[in-house]
Short mmCIF file of C-alpha atoms in Angstrom, two decimals:
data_model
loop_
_atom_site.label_atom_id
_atom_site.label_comp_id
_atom_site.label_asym_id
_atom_site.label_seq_id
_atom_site.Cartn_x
_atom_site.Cartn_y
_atom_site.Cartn_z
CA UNK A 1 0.00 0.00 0.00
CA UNK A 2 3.20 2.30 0.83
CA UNK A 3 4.12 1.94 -2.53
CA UNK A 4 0.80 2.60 -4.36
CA UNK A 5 0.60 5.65 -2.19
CA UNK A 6 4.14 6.63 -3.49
CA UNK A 7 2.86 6.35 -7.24
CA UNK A 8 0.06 8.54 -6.45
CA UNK A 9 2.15 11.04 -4.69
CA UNK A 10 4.08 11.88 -7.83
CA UNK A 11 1.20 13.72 -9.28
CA UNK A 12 0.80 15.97 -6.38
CA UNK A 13 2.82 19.16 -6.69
CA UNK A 14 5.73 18.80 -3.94
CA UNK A 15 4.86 21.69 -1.60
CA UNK A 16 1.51 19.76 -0.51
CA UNK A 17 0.95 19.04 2.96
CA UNK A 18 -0.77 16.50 5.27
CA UNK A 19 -3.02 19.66 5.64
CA UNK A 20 -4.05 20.25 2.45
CA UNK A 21 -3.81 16.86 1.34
CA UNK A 22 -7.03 15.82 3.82
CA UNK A 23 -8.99 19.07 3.17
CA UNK A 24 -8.77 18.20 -0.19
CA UNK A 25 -9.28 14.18 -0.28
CA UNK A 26 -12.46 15.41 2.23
CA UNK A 27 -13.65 17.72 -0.24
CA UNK A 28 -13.94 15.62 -3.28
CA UNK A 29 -16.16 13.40 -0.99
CA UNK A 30 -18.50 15.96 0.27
CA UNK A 31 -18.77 17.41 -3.68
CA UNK A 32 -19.18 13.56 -4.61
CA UNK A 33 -22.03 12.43 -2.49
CA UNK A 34 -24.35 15.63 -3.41
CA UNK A 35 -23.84 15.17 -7.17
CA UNK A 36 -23.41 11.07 -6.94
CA UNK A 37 -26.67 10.76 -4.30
CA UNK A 38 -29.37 13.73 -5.34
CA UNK A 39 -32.12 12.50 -7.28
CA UNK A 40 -32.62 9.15 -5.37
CA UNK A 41 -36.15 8.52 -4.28
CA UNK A 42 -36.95 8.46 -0.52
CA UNK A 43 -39.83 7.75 1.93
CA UNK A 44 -39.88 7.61 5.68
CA UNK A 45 -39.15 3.33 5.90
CA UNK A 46 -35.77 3.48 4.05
CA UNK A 47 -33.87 6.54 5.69
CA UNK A 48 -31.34 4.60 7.65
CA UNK A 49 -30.93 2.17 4.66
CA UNK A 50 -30.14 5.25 2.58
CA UNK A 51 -27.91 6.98 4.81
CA UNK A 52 -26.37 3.56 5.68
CA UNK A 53 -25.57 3.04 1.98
CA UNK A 54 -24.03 6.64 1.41
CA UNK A 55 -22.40 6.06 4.57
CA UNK A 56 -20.43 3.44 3.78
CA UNK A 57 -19.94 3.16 -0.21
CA UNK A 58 -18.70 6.87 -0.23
CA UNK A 59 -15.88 6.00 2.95
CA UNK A 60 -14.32 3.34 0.35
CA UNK A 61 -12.84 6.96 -1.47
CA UNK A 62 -9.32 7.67 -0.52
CA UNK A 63 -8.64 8.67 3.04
CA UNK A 64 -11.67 8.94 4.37
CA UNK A 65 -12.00 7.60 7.80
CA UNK A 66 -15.76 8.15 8.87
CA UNK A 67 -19.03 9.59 7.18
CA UNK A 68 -22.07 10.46 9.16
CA UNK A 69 -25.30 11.03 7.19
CA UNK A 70 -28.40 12.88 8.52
CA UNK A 71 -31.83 12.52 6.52
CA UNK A 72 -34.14 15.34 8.03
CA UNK A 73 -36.69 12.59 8.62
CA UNK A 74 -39.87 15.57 8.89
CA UNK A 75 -39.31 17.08 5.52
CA UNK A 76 -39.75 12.93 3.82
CA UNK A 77 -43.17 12.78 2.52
CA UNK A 78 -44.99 9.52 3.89
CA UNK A 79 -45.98 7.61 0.60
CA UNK A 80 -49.52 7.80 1.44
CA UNK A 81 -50.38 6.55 -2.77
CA UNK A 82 -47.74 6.43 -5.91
CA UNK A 83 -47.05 9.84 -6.27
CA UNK A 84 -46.35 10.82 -2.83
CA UNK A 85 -42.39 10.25 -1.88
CA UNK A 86 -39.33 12.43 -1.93
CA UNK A 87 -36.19 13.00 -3.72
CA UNK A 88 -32.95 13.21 -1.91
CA UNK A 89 -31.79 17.21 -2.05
CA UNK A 90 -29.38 19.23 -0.35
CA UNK A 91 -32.37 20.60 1.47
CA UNK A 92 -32.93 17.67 2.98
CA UNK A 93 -29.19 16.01 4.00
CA UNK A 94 -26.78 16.99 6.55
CA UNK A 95 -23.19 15.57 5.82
CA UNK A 96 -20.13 14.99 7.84
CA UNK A 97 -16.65 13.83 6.47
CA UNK A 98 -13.80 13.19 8.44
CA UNK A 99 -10.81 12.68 6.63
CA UNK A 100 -7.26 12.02 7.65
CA UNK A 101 -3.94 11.83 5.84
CA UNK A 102 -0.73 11.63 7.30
CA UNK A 103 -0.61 14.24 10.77
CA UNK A 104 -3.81 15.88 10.12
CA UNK A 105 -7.79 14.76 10.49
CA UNK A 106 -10.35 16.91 8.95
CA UNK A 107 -13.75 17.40 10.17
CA UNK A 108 -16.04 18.68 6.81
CA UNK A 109 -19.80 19.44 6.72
CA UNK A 110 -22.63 19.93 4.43
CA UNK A 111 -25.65 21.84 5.35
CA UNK A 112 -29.01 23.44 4.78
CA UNK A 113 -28.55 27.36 5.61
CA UNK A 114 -31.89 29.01 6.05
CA UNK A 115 -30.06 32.51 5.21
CA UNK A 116 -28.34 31.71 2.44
CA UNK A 117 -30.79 29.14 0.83
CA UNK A 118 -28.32 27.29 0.14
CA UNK A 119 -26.92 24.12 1.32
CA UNK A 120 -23.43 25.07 2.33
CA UNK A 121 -19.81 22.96 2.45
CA UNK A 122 -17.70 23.97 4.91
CA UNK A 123 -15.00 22.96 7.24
CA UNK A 124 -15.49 22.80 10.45
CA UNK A 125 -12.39 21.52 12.42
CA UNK A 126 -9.00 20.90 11.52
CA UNK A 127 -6.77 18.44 14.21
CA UNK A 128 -3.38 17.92 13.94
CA UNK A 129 -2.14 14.43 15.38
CA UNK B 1 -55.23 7.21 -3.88
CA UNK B 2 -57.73 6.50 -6.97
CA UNK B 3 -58.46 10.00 -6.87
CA UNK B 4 -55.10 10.91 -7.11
CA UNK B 5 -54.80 8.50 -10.36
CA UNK B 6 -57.57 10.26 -11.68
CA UNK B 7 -55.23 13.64 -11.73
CA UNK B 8 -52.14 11.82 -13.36
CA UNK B 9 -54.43 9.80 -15.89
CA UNK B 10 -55.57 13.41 -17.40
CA UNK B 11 -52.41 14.11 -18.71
CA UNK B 12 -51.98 10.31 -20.62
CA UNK B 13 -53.54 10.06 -23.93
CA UNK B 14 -56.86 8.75 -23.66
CA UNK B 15 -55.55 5.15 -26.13
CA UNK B 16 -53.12 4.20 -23.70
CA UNK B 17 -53.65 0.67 -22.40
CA UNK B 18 -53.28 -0.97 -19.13
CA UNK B 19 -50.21 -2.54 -21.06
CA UNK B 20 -48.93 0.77 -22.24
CA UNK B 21 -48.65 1.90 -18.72
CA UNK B 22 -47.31 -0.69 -17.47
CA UNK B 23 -44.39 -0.92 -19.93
CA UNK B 24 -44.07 2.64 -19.31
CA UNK B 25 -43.72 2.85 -15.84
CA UNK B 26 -41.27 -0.17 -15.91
CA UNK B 27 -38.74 1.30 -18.14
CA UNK B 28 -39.17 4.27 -16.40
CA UNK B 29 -37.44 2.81 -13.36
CA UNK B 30 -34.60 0.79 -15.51
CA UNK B 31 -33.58 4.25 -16.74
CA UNK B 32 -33.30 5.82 -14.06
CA UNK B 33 -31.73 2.80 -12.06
CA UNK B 34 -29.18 3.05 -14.74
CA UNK B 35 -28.27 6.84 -14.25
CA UNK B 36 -28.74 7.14 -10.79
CA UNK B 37 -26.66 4.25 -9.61
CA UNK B 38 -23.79 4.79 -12.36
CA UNK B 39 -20.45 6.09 -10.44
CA UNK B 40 -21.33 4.99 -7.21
CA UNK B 41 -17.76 3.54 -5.38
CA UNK B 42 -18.49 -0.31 -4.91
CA UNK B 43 -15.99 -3.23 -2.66
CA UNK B 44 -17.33 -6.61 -2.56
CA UNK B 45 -18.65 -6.58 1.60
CA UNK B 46 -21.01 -3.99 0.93
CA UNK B 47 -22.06 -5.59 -2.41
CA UNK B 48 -25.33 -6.56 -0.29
CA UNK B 49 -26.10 -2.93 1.16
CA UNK B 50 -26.07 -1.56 -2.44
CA UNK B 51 -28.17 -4.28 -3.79
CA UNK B 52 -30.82 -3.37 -1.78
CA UNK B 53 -30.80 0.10 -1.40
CA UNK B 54 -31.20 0.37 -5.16
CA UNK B 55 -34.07 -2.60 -4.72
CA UNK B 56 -35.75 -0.60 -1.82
CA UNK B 57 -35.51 3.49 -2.86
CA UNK B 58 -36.17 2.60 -6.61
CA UNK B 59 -39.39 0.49 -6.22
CA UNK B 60 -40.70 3.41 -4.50
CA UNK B 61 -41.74 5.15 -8.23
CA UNK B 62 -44.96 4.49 -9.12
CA UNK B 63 -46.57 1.21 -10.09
CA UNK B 64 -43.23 -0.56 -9.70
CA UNK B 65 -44.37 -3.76 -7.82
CA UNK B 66 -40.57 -5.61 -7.52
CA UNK B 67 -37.18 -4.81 -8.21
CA UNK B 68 -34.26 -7.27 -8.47
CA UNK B 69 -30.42 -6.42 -8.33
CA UNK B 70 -27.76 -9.02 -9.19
CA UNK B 71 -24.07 -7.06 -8.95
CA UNK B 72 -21.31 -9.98 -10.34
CA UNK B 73 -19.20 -10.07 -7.66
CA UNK B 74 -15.66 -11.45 -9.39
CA UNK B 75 -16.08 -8.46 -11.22
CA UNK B 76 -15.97 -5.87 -8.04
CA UNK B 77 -12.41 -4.77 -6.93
CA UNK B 78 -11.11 -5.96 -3.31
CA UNK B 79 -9.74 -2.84 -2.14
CA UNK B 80 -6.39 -4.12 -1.14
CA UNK B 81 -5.44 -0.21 -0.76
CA UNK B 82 -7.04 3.11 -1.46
CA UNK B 83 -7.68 3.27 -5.08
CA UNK B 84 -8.54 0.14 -5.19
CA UNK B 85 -12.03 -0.38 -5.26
CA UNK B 86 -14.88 -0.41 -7.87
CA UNK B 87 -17.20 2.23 -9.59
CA UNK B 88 -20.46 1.02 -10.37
CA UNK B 89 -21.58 0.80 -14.40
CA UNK B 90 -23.95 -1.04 -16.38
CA UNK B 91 -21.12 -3.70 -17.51
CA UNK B 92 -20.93 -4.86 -12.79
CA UNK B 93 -25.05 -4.49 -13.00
CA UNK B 94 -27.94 -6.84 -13.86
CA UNK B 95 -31.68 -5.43 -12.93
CA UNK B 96 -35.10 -7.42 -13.18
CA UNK B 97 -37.69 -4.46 -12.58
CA UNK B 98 -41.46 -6.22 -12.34
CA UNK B 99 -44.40 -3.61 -12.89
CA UNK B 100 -48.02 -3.47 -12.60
CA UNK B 101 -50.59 -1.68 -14.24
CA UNK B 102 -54.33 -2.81 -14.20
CA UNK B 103 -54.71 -6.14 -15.91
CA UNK B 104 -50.78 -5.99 -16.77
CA UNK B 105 -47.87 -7.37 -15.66
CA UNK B 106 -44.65 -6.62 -16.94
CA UNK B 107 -40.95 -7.98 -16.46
CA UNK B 108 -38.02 -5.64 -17.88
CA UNK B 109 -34.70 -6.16 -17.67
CA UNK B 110 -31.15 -4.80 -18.21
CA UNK B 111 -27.96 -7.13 -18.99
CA UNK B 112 -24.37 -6.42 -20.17
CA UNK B 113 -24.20 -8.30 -23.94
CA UNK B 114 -20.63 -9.33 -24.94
CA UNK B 115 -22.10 -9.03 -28.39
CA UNK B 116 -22.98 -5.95 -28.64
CA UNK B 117 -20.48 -4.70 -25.37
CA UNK B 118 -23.82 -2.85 -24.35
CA UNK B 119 -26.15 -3.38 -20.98
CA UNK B 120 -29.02 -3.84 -23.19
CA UNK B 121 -32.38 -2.88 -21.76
CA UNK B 122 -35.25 -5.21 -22.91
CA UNK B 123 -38.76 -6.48 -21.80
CA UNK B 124 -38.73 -10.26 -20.80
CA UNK B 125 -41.77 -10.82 -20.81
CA UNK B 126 -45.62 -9.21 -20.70
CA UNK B 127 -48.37 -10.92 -18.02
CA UNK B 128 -52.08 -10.42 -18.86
CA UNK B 129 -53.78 -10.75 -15.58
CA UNK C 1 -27.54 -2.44 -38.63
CA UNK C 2 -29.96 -4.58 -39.35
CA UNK C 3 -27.93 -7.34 -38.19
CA UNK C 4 -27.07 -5.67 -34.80
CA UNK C 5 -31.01 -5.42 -33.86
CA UNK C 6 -31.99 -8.61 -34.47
CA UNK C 7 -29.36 -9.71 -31.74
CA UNK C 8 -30.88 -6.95 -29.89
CA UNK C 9 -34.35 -8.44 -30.46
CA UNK C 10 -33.50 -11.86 -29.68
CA UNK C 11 -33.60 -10.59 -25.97
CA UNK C 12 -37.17 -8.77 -26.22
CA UNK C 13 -40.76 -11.32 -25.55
CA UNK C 14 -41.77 -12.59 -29.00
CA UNK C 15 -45.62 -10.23 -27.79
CA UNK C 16 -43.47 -7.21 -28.03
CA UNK C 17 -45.20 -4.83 -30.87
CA UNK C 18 -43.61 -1.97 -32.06
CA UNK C 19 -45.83 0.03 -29.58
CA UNK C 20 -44.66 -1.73 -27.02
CA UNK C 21 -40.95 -0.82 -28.18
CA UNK C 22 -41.48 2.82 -28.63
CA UNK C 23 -43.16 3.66 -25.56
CA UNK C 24 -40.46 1.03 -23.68
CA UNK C 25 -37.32 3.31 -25.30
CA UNK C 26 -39.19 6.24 -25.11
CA UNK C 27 -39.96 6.18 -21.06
CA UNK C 28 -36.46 5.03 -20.50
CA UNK C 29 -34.57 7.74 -21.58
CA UNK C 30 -37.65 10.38 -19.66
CA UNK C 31 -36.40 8.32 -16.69
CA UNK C 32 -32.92 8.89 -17.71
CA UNK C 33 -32.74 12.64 -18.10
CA UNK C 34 -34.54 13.14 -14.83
CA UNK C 35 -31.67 10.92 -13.02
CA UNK C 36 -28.72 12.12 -15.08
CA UNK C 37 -29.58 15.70 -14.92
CA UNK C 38 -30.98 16.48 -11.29
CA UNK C 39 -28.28 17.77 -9.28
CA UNK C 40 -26.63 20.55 -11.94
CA UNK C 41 -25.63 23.89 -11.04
CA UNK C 42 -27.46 26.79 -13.53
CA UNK C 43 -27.70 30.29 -13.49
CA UNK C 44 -30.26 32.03 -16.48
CA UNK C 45 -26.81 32.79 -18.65
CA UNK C 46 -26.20 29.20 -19.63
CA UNK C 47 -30.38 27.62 -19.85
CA UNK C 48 -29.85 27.19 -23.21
CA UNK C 49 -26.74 25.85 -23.43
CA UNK C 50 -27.88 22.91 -20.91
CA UNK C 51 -31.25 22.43 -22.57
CA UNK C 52 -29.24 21.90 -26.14
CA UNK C 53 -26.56 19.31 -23.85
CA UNK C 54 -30.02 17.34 -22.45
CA UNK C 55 -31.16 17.03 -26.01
CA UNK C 56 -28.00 15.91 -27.86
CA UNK C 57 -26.50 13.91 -25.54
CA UNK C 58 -29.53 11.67 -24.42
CA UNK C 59 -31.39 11.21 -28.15
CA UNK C 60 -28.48 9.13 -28.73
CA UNK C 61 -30.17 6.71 -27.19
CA UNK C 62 -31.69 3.97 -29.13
CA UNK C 63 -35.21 4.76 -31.16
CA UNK C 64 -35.11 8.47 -29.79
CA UNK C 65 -36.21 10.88 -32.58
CA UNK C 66 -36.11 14.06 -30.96
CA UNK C 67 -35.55 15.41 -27.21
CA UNK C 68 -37.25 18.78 -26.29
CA UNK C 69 -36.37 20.68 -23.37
CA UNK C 70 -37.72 23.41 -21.49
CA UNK C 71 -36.39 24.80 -18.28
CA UNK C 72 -38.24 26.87 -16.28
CA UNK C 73 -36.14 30.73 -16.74
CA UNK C 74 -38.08 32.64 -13.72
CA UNK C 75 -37.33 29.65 -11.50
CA UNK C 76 -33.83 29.92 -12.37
CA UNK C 77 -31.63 32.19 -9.34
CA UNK C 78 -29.33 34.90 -11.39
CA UNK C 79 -25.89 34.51 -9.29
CA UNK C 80 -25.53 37.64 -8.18
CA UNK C 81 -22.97 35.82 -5.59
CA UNK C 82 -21.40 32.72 -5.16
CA UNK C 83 -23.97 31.06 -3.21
CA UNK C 84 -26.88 31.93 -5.50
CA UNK C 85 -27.74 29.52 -8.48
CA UNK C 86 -29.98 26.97 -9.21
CA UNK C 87 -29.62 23.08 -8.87
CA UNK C 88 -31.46 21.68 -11.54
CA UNK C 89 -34.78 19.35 -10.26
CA UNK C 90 -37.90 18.04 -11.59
CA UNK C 91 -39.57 21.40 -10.88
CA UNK C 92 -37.19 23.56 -13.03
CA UNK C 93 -37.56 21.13 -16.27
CA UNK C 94 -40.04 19.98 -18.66
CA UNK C 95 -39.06 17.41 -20.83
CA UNK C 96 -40.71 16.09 -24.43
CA UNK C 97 -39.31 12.65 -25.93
CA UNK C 98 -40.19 11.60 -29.35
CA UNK C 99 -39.43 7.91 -29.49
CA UNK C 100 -40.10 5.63 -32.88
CA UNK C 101 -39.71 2.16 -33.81
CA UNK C 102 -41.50 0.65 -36.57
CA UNK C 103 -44.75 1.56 -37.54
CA UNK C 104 -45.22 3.50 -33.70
CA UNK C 105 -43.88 7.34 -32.95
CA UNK C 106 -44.83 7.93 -29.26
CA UNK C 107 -44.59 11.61 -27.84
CA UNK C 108 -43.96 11.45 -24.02
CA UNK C 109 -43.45 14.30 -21.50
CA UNK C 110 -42.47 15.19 -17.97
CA UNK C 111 -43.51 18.09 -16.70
CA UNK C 112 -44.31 19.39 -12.81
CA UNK C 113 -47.52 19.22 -11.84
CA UNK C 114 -48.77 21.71 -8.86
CA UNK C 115 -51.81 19.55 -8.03
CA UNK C 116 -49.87 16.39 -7.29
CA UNK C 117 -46.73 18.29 -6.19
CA UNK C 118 -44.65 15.78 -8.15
CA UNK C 119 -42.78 16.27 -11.61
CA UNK C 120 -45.65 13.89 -13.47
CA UNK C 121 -43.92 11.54 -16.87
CA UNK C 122 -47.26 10.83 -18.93
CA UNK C 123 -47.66 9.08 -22.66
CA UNK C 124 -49.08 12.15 -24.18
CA UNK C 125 -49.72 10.92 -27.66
CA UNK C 126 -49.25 7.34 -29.67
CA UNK C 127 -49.05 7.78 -33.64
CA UNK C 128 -49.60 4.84 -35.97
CA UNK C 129 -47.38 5.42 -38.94
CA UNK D 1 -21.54 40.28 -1.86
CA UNK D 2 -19.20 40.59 0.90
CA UNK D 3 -22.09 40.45 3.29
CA UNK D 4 -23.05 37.00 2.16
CA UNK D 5 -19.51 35.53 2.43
CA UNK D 6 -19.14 37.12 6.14
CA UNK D 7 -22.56 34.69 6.29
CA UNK D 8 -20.95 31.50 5.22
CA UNK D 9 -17.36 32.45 7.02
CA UNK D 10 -19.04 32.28 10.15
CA UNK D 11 -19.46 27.83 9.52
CA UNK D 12 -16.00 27.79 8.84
CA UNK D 13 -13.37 27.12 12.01
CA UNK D 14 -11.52 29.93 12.69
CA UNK D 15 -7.97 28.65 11.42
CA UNK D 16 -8.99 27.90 8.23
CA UNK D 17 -6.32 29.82 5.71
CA UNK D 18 -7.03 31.47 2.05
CA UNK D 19 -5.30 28.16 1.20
CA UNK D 20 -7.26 25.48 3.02
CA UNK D 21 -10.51 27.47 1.57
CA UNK D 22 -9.10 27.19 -2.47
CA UNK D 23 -7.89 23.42 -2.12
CA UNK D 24 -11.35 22.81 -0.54
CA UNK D 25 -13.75 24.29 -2.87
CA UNK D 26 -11.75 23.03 -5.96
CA UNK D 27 -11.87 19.71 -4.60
CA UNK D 28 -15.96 20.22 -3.98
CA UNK D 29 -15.81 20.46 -7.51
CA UNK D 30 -13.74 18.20 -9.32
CA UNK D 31 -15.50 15.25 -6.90
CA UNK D 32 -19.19 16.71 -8.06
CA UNK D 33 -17.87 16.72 -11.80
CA UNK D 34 -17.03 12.93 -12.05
CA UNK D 35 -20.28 12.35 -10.34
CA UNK D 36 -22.80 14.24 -11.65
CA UNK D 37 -21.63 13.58 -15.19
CA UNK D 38 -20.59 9.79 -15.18
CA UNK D 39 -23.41 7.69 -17.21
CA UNK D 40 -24.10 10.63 -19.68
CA UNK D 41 -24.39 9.44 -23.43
CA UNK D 42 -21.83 10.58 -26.04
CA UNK D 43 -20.42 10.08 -29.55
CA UNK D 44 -17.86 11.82 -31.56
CA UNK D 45 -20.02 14.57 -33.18
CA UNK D 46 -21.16 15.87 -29.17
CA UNK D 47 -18.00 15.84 -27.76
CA UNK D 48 -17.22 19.96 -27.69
CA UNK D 49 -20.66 20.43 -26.91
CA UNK D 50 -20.56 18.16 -23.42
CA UNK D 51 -17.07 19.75 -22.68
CA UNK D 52 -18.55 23.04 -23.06
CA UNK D 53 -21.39 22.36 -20.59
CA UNK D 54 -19.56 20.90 -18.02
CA UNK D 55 -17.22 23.58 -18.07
CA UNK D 56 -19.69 26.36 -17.66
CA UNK D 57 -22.12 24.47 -15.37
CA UNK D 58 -19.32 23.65 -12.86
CA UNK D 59 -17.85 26.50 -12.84
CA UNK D 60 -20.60 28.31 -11.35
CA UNK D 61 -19.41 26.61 -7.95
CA UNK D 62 -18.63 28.95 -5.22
CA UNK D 63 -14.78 29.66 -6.05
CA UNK D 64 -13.79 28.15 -9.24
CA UNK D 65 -12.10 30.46 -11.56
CA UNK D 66 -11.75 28.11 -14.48
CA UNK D 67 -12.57 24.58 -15.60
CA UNK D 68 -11.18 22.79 -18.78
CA UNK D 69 -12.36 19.47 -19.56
CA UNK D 70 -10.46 17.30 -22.28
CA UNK D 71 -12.52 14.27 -23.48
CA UNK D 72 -10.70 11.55 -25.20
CA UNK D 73 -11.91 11.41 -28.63
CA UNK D 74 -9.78 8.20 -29.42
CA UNK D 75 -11.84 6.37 -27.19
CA UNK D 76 -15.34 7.17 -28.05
CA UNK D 77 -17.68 5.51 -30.02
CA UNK D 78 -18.36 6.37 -33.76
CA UNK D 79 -22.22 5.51 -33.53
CA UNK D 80 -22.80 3.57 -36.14
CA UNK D 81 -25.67 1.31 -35.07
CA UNK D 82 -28.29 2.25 -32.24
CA UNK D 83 -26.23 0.50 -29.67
CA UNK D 84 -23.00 1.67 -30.61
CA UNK D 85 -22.08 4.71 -28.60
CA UNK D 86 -19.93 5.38 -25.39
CA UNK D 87 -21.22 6.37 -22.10
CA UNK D 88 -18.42 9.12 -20.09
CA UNK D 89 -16.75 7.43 -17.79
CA UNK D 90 -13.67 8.57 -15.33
CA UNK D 91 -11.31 6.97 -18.09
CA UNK D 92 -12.50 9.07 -20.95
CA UNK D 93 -12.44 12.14 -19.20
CA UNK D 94 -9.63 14.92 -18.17
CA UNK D 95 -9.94 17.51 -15.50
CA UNK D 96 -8.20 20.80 -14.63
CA UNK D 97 -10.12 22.75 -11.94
CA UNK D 98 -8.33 26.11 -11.09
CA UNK D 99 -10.10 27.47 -7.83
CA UNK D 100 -9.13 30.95 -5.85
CA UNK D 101 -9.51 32.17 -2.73
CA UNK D 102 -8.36 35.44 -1.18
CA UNK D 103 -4.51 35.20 -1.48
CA UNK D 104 -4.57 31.65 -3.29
CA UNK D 105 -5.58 29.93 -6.28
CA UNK D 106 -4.90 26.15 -6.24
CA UNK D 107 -4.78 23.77 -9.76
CA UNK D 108 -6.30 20.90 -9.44
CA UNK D 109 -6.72 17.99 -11.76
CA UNK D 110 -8.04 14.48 -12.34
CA UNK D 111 -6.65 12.25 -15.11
CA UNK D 112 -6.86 8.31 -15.77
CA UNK D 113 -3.49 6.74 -14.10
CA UNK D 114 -2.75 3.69 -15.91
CA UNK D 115 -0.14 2.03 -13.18
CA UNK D 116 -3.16 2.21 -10.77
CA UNK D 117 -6.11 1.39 -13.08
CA UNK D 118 -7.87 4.75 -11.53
CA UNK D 119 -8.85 8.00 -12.30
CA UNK D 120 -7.06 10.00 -9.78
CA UNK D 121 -7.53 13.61 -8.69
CA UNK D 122 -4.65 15.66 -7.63
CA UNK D 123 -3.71 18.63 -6.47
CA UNK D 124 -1.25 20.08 -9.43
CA UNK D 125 0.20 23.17 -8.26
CA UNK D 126 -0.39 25.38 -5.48
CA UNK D 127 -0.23 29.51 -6.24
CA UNK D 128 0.40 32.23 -3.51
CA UNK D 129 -0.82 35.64 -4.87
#
């Protein structure tokens, strides 16, 4: 695995960090699972199936050492006849990405801002080991 | 929830058959199983979770009575290290989706062909009830 | 050509009329667009350059004569800063698919509907050619 | 404008640099761009137009300066028959993302890697202004 990481590493530009290197292996998983999961149908019975499966096929990416999915379970219509379910949005996820590479663990977030309508990315901790 | 139907049906053309609808809604669902699913990051111990999830969220759309998910397993990457792991196309994907209309039954499926190195979509067979 | 669909066809129920076919390819790719497509940032300056993408890229699908799409302008944020733009849904699009095979051209549609608060895919016409 | 950002700053933890902000939106990106556009239909004659499209759509992301997408024309289908056309895919597919924040704008890119049978994204050069 050392040495597939070493083959990899000679495409990053030399001055990259631990730092940057898990903000940025974070990032491409938070920007992945919006584009990759939006669309998906959704009713009240399934949540922790979906969030299970985002959960853990979207931790397979490359350094990513935990993701915790929220489904905002009072905005998923009921399925009370054939045209009454949801479709996974921003609106209705909350997202959290930890990442870790080398001496640093990142803590990133996705979220539904009232303000801003808009759900935002953004990181919210940064530990060094 | 027959009320309901009575809003949707005023939009179909007034010829279309219980048979129509049935192959409509049917293919429907393979399309979008098809385009949703595509690009999702797959290893072979969660080969299960996936499975189902697309079984459970997709046979939410309407008048979608079963859906079947077989994902070939040898095929599926054993993520030995991090960039080694699978990304989910038609060629790693076969779907059965059963619909129901009225008086009709009908089974469509989707298949990677060596033949024609295409996951063909086709309709296996048509039930008169 | 010829010779490719009759591998194709071997595949398909015997039943299977060339109504059956066109509404089958025809609902696939409505099903297809909706999945594909959900999830895109816009902003009013590039509507038509997406609508023209939608229609070229997905009437390459088999038996798909002609793609029409029609998203919503007013719905569509301006981006008067970075966190305002649109993510394209089922409620900013209307889609037309003209599918033919054999002696059957079907015209099919999705459009949102406000009375079922769902973006509704309907049959809207079947010609016999 | 400045207003709004002060908004979203106010998510972000407090030792997060110009730099950390660039790597992480361009990543946001180039992750949503493999996802939301893996599974979309395309032959020769399209390939400009797709290029174009995901250039302009992704590029409306919070951040991103510029986007060039290179699609590998060797490897796409001519279309000759109905079934006979390529579906994009992380191996048919080059990105450069070039994202800037404050003081820094980061190059970021994602290119098919032979020697590790992946697509990978990278993090090509980082700029202080």
């Amino acid at each position: 695995m050392e040495k597939i990481e070493n083959i990899a590493k000679r495409y990053f530009a030399k001055e990259v960090t631990d730092r940057d290197r898990a903000i940025f292996e974070g990032a491409i998983t938070l920007g992945a699972i919006f584009h990759q999961f939006s669309g998906i149908p959704i009713k009240k019975s399934i949540i922790s199936l979906v969030k299970e499966t985002i959960e853990k096929t979207m931790s397979i990416q490359p350094f990513i050492e935990k993701i915790n999915v929220k489904i905002n379970e009072e905005t998923v219509r009921p399925h009370s006849h054939p045209y009454d379910y949801s479709i996974l949005t921003g609106e209705l996820l909350e997202i959290e990405v930890i990442s870790k590479y080398g001496n640093s663990r990142i803590y990133l977030e996705m979220k539904y801002i009232k303000e801003l309508d808009f759900p935002l990315m953004y990181i919210k901790k940064i530990e060094k080991l």
